[in-house]
Backbone as numpy.savetxt, mean C-alpha at the origin, in Angstrom:
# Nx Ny Nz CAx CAy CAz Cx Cy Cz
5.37 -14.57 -4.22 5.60 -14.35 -5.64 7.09 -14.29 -5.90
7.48 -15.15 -6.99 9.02 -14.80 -7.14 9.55 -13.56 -7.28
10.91 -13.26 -6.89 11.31 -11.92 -7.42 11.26 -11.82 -8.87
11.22 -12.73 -9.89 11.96 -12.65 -10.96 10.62 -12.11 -11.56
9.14 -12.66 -11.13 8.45 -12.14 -11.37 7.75 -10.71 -10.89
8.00 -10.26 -10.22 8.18 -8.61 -10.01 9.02 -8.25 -10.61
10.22 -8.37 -11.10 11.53 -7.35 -11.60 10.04 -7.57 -13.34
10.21 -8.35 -13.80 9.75 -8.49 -15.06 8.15 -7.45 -15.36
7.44 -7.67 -14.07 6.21 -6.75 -14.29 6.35 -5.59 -14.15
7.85 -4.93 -13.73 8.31 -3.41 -13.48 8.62 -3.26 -14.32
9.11 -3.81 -15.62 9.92 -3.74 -16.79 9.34 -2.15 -17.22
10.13 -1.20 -18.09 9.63 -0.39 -18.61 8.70 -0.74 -20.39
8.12 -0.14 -20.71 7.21 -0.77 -21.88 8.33 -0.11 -22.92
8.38 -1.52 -24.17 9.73 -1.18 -25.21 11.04 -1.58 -24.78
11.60 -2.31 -23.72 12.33 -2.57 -23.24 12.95 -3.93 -24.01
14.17 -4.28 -24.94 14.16 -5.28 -25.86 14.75 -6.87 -24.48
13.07 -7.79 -24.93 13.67 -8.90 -23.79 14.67 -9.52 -23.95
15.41 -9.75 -22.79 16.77 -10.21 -22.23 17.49 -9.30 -22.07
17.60 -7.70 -22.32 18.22 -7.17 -22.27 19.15 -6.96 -20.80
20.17 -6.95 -20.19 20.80 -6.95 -19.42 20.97 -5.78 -18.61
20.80 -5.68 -17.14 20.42 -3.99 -16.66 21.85 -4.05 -15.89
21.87 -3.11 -15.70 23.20 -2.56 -14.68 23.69 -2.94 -13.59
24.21 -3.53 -13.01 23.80 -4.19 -11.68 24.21 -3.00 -10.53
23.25 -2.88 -9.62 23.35 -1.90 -8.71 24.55 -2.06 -7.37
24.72 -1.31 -7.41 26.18 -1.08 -6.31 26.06 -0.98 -5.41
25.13 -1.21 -4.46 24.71 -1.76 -3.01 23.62 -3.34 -3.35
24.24 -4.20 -2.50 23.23 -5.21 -1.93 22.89 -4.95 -0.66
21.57 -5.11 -0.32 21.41 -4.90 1.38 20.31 -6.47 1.47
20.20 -6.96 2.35 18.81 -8.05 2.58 17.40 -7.50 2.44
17.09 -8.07 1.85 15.49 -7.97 1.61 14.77 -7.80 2.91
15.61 -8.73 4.16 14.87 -8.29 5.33 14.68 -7.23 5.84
15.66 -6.31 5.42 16.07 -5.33 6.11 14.57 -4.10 5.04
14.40 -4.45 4.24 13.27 -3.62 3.48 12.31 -3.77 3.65
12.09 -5.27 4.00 10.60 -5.82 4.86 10.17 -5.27 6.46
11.51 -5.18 6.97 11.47 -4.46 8.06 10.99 -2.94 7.98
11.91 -1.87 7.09 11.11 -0.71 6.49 9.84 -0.65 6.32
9.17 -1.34 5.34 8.14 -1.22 4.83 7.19 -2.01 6.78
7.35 -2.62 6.97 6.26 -2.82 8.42 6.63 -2.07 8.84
7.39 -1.01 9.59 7.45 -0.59 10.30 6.83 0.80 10.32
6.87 1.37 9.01 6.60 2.46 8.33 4.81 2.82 7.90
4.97 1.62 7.25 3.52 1.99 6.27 2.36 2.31 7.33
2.24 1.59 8.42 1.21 2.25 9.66 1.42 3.26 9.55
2.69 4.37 9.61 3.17 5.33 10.33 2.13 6.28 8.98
2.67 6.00 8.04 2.47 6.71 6.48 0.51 6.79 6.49
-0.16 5.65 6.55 -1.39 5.77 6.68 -1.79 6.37 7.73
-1.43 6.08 8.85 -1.96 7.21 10.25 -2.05 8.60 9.92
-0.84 9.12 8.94 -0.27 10.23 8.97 -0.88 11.01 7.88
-1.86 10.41 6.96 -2.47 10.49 5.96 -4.00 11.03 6.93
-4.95 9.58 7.49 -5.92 9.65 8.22 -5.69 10.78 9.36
-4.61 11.43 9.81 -4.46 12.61 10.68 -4.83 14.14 9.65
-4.36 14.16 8.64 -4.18 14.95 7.94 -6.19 15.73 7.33
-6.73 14.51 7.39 -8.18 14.62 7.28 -8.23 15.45 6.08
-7.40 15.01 4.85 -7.89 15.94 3.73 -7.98 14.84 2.59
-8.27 13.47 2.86 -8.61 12.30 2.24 -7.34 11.36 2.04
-7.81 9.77 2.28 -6.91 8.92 2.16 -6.33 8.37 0.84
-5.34 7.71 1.19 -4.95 6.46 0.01 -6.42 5.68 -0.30
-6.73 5.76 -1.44 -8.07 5.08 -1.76 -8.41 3.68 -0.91
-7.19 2.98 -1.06 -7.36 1.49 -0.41 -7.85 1.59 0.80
-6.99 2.61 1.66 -6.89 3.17 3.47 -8.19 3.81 3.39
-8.89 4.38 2.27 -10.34 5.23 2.34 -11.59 4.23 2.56
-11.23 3.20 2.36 -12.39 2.02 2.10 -12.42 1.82 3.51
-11.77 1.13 4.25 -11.69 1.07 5.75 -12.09 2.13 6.61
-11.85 3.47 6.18 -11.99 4.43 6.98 -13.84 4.88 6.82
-14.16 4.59 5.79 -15.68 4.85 5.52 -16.40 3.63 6.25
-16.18 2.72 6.07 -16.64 1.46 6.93 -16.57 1.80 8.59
-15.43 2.12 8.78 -15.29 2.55 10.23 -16.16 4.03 10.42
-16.32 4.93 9.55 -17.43 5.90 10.11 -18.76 5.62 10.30
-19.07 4.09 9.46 -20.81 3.96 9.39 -20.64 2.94 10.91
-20.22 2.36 10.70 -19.90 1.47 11.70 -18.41 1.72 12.87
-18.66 2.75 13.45 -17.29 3.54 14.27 -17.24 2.73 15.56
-17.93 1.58 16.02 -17.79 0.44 17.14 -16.43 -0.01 16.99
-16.65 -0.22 15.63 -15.07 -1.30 15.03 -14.06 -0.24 14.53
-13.63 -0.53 15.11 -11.96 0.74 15.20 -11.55 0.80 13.69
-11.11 1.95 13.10 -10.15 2.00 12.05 -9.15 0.83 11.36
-8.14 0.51 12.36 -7.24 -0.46 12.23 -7.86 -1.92 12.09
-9.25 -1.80 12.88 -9.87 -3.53 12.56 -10.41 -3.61 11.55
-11.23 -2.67 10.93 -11.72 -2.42 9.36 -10.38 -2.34 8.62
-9.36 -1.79 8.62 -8.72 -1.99 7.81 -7.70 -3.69 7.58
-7.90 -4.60 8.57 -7.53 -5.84 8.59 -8.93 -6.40 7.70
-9.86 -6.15 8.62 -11.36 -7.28 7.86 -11.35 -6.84 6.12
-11.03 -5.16 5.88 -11.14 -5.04 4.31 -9.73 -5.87 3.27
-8.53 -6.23 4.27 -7.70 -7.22 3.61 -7.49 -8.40 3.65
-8.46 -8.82 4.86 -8.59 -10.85 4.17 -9.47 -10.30 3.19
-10.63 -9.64 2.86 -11.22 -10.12 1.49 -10.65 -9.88 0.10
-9.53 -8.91 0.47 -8.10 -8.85 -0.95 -7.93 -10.23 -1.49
-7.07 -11.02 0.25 -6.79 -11.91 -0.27 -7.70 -12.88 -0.68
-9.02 -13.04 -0.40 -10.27 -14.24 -0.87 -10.05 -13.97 -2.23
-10.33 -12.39 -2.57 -9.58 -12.30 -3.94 -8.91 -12.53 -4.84
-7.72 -12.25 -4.15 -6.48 -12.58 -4.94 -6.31 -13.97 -5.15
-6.73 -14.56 -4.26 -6.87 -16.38 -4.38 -7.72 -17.07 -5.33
-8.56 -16.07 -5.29 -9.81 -16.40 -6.62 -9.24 -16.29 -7.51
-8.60 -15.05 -8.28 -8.03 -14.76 -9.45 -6.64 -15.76 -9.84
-5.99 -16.10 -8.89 -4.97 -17.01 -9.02 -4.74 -18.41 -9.02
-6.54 -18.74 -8.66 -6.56 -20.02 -8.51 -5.93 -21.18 -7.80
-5.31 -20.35 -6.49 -4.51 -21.01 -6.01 -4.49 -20.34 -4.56
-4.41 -21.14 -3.61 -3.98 -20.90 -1.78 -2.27 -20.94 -1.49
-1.70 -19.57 -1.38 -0.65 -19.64 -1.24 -0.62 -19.52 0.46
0.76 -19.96 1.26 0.68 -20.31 2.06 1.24 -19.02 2.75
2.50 -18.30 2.26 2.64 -17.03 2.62 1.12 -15.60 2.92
0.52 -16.24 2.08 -0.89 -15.20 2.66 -1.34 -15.28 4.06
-0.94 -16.30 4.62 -0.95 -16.58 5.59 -0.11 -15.73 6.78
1.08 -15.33 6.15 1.77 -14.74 7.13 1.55 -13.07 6.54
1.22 -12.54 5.55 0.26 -11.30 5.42 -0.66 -11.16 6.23
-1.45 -12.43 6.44 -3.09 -11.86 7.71 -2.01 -11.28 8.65
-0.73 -12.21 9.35 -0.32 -11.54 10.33 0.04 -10.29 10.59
0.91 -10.39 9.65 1.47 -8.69 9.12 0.32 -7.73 9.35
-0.42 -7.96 8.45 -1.51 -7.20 8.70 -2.29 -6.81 9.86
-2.83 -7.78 10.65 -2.95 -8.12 12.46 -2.23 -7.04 12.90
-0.76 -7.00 13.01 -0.20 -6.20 13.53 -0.40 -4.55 13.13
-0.17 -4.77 12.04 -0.50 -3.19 10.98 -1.61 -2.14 11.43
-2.62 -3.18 11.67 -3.96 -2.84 12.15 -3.63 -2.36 13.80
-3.21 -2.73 14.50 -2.59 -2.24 15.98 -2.26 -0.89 15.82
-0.93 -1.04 14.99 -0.11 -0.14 14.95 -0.70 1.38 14.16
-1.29 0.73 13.38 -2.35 2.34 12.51 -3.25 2.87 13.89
-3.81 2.28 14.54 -4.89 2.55 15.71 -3.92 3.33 16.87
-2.28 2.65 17.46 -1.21 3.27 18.08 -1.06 4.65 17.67
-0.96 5.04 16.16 -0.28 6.10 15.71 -1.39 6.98 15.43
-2.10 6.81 14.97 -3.42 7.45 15.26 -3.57 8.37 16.51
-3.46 7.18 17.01 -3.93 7.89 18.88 -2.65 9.08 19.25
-1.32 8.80 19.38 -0.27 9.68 19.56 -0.27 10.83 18.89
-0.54 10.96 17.21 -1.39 12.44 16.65 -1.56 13.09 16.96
-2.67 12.60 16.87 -4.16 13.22 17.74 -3.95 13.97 19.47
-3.50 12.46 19.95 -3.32 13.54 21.23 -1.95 14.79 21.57
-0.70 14.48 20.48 0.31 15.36 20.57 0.26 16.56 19.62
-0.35 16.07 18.29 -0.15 16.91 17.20 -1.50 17.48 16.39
-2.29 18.14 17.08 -3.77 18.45 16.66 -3.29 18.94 15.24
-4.52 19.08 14.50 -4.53 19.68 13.11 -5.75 20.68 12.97
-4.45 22.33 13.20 -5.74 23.02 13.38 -5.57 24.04 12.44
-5.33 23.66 10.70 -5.13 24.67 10.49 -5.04 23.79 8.78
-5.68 24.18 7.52 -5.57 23.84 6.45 -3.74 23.46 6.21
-3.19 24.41 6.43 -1.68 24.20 5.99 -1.04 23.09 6.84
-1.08 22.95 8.17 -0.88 22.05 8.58 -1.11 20.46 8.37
-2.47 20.60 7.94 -3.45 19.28 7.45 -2.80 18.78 5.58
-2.31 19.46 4.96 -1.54 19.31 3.67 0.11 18.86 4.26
0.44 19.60 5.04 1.80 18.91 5.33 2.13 17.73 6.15
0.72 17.46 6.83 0.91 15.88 7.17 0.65 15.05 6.00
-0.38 15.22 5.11 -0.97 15.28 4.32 0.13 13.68 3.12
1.16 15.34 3.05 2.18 15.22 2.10 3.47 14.43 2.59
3.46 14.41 3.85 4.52 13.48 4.69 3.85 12.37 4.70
2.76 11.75 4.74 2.07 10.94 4.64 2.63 10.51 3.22
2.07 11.05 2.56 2.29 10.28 0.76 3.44 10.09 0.54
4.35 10.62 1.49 6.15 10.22 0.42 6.26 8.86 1.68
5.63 9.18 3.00 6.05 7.91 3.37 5.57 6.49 2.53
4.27 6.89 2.19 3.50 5.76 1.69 4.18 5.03 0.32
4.78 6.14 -0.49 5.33 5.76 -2.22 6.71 5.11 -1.56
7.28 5.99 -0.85 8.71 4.97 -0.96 8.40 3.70 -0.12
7.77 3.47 1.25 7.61 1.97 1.63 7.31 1.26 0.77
5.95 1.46 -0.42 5.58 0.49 -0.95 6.35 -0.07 -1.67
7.60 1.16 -1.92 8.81 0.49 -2.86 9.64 -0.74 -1.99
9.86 -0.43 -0.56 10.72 -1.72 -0.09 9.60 -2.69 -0.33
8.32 -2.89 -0.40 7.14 -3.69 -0.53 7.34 -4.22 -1.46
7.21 -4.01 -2.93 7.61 -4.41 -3.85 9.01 -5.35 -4.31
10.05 -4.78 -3.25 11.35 -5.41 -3.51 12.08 -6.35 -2.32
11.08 -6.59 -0.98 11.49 -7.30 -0.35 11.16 -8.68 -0.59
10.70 -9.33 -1.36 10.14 -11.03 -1.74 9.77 -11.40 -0.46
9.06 -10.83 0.29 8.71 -11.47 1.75 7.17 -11.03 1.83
6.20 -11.59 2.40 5.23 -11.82 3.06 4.83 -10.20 3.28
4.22 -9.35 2.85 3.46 -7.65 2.87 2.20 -8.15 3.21
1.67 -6.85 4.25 0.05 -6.92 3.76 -0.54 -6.73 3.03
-2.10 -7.47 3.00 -2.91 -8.10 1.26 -3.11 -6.94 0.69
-3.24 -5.44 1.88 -3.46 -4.58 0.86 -2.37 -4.09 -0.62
-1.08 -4.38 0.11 0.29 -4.73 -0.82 0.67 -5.73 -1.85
0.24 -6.85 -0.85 0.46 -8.31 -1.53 -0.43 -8.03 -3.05
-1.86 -7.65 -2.42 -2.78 -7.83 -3.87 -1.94 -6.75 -5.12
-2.14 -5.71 -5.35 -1.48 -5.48 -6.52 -0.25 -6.07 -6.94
1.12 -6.60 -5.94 1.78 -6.86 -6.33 2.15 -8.31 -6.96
1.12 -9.27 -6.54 0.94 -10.49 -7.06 0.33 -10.57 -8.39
-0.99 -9.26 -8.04 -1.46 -9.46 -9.29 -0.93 -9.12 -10.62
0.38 -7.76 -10.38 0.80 -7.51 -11.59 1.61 -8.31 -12.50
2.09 -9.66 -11.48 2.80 -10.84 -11.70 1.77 -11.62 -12.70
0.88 -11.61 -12.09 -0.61 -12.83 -12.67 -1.06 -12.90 -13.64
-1.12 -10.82 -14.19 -1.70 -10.92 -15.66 -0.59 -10.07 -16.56
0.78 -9.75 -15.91 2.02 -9.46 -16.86 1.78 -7.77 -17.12
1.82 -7.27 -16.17 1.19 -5.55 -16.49 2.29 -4.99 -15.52
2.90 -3.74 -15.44 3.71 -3.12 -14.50 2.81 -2.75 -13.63
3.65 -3.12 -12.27 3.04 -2.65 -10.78 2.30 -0.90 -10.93
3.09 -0.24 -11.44 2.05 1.22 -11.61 1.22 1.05 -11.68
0.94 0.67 -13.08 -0.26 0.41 -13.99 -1.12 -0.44 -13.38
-0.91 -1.28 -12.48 -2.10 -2.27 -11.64 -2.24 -1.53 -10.66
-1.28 -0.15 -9.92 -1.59 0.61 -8.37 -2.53 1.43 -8.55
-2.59 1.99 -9.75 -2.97 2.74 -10.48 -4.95 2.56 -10.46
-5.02 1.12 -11.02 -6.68 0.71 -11.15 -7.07 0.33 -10.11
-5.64 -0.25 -9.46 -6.54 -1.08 -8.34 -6.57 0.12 -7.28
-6.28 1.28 -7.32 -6.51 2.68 -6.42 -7.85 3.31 -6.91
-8.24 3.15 -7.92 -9.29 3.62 -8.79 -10.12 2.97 -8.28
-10.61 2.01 -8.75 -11.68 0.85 -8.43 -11.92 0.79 -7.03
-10.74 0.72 -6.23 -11.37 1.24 -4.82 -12.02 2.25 -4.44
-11.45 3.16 -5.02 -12.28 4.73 -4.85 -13.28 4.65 -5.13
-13.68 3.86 -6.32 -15.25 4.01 -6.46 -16.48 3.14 -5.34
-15.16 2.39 -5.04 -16.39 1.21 -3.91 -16.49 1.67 -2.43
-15.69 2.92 -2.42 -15.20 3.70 -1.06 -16.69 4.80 -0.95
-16.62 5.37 -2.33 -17.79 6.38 -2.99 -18.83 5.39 -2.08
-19.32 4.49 -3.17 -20.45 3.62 -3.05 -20.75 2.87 -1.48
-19.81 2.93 -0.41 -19.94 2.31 0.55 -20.37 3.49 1.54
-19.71 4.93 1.47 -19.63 5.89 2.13 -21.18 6.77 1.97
-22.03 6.63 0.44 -23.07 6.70 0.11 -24.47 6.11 0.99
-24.20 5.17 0.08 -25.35 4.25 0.80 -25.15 3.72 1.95
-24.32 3.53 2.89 -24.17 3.19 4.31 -24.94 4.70 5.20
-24.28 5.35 4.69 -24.01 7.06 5.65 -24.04 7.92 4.86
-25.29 8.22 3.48 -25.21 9.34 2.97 -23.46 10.22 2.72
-22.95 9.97 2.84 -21.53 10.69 2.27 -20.57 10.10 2.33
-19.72 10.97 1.98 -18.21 10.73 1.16 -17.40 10.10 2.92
-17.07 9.76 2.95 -16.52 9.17 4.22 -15.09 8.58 3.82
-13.74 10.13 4.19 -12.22 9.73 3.54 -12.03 9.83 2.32
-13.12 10.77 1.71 -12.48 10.89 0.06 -12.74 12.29 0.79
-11.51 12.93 -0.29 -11.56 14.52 -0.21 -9.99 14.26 -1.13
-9.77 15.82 -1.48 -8.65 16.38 -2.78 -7.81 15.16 -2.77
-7.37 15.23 -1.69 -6.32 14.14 -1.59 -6.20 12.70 -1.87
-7.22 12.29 -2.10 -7.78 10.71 -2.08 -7.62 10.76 -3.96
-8.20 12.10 -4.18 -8.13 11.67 -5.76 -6.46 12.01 -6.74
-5.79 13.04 -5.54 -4.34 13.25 -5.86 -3.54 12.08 -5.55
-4.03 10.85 -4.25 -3.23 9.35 -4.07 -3.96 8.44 -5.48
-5.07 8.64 -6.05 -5.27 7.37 -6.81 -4.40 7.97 -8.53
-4.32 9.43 -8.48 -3.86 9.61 -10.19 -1.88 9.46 -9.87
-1.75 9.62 -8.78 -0.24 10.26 -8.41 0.40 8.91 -7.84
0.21 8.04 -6.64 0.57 6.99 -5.86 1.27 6.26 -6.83
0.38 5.86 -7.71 1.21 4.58 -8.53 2.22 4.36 -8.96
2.07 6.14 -9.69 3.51 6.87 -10.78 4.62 7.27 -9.67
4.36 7.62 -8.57 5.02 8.05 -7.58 5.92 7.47 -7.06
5.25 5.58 -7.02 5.91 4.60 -6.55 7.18 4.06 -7.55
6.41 4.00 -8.97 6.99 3.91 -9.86 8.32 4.25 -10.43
8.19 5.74 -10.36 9.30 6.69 -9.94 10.39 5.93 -9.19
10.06 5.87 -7.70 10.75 5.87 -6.63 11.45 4.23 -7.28
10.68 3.26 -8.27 11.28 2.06 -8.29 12.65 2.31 -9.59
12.51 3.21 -10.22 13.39 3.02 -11.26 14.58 4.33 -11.08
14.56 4.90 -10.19 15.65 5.68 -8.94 16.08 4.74 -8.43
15.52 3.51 -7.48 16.23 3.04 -6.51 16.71 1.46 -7.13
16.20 0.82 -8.34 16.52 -0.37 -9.01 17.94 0.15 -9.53
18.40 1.19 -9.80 19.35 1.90 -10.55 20.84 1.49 -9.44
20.56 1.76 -7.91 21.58 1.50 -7.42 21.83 0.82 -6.26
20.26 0.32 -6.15 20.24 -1.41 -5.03 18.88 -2.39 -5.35
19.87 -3.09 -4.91 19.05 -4.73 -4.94 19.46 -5.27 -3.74
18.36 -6.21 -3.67 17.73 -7.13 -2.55 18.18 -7.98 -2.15
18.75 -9.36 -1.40 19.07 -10.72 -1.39 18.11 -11.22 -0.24
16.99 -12.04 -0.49 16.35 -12.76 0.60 17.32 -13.88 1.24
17.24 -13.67 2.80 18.25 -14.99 3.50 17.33 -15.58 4.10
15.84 -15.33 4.19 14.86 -16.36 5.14 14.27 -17.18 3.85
13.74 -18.45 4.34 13.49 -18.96 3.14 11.23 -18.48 3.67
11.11 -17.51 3.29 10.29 -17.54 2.97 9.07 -16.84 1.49
């Protein structure tokens, strides 16, 4: 997706078009945010799924799939639930972009690396205690809002669980919040409905799942119009 079309779907609402913004006083490479955001966002979802007081709605869908069906690891449900983003997102766009292609990978890896960090947790850092389980909880969610921000601003290849809102807010002209926002919602409910009828229960929804779908979006949001204020991006790979 072009940058020009992300800067425009972040726009604030009332904003008079063409208006001219500030230009921010650091450039760094976009690679270098693409690098952030992979390296991180495993870390941020593991750290969430450790916390066991409910996921990022998107990360909840995978994790309920993986309790009815716990053969298939966490991290592989959460790859199989983002090629069907992108079957998605391809539907709605009417079009096979070729970079989705290098998202499955991203993702491939992502899926490793959530299953890696998982495991190190667990075996170093038990959670034995409500207060403890909120402060991973909550280290979890600030990791998750600010990566998605290098996500948003690196013009490079994210996973579909990323790619999809952020293409889509391009597709139908709506700010990225406002699409993290439904498209966190709408998962929650198919997370409900999968965790139900598969396995009688809630499987990764709990307080927290419904504090990531009202809070995440605005959170991210936040974090984009703090950090648009005093850096921007330059992609040097041509992808």
């Amino acid at each position: 997706m072009p940058s020009e079309a992300v800067r425009a779907a972040d726009e604030p609402a009332g904003k008079p078009a063409g208006e001219a913004a500030a230009s921010p006083s650091l450039v760094l490479p976009a690679e270098l945010a693409w690098a952030v955001y992979f390296l991180l966002i495993p870390l941020g979802v593991a750290a969430m799924a450790h916390a066991d007081v409910g996921l990022v709605p998107a990360a909840a869908l995978p994790f309920a799939l993986n309790a009815i069906a716990p053969q298939v690891s966490y991290g592989v449900w959460y790859v199989v639930f983002q090629i069907g983003l992108i079957a998605v997102l391809c539907a709605i766009r009417r079009t096979l972009d070729w970079r989705y292609l290098v998202s499955f990978l991203v993702c491939a890896v992502g899926g490793v690396l959530i299953d890696f960090n998982g495991s190190w947790m667990n075996d170093l850092f038990p959670v034995e205690s409500l207060a403890l389980s909120c402060l991973w909880f909550v280290g979890g969610f600030a990791v998750v809002a600010v990566t998605v921000y290098f996500c948003t601003r690196c013009q490079l290849p994210v996973m579909p669980i990323d790619t999809f809102p952020r293409d889509l807010c391009a597709a139908i002209g709506q700010p990225y919040a406002r699409v993290k926002v439904w498209f966190d919602v709408v998962t929650l409910l198919a997370t409900c409905a999968i965790g139900l009828v598969g396995g009688g229960a809630l499987f990764g929804i709990n307080v927290g799942t419904v504090v990531s779908a009202l809070l995440m979006g605005r959170s991210i949001g936040l974090v984009q119009r703090i950090m648009d204020k005093r850096v921007a991006y330059r992609k040097h790979l041509p992808l």
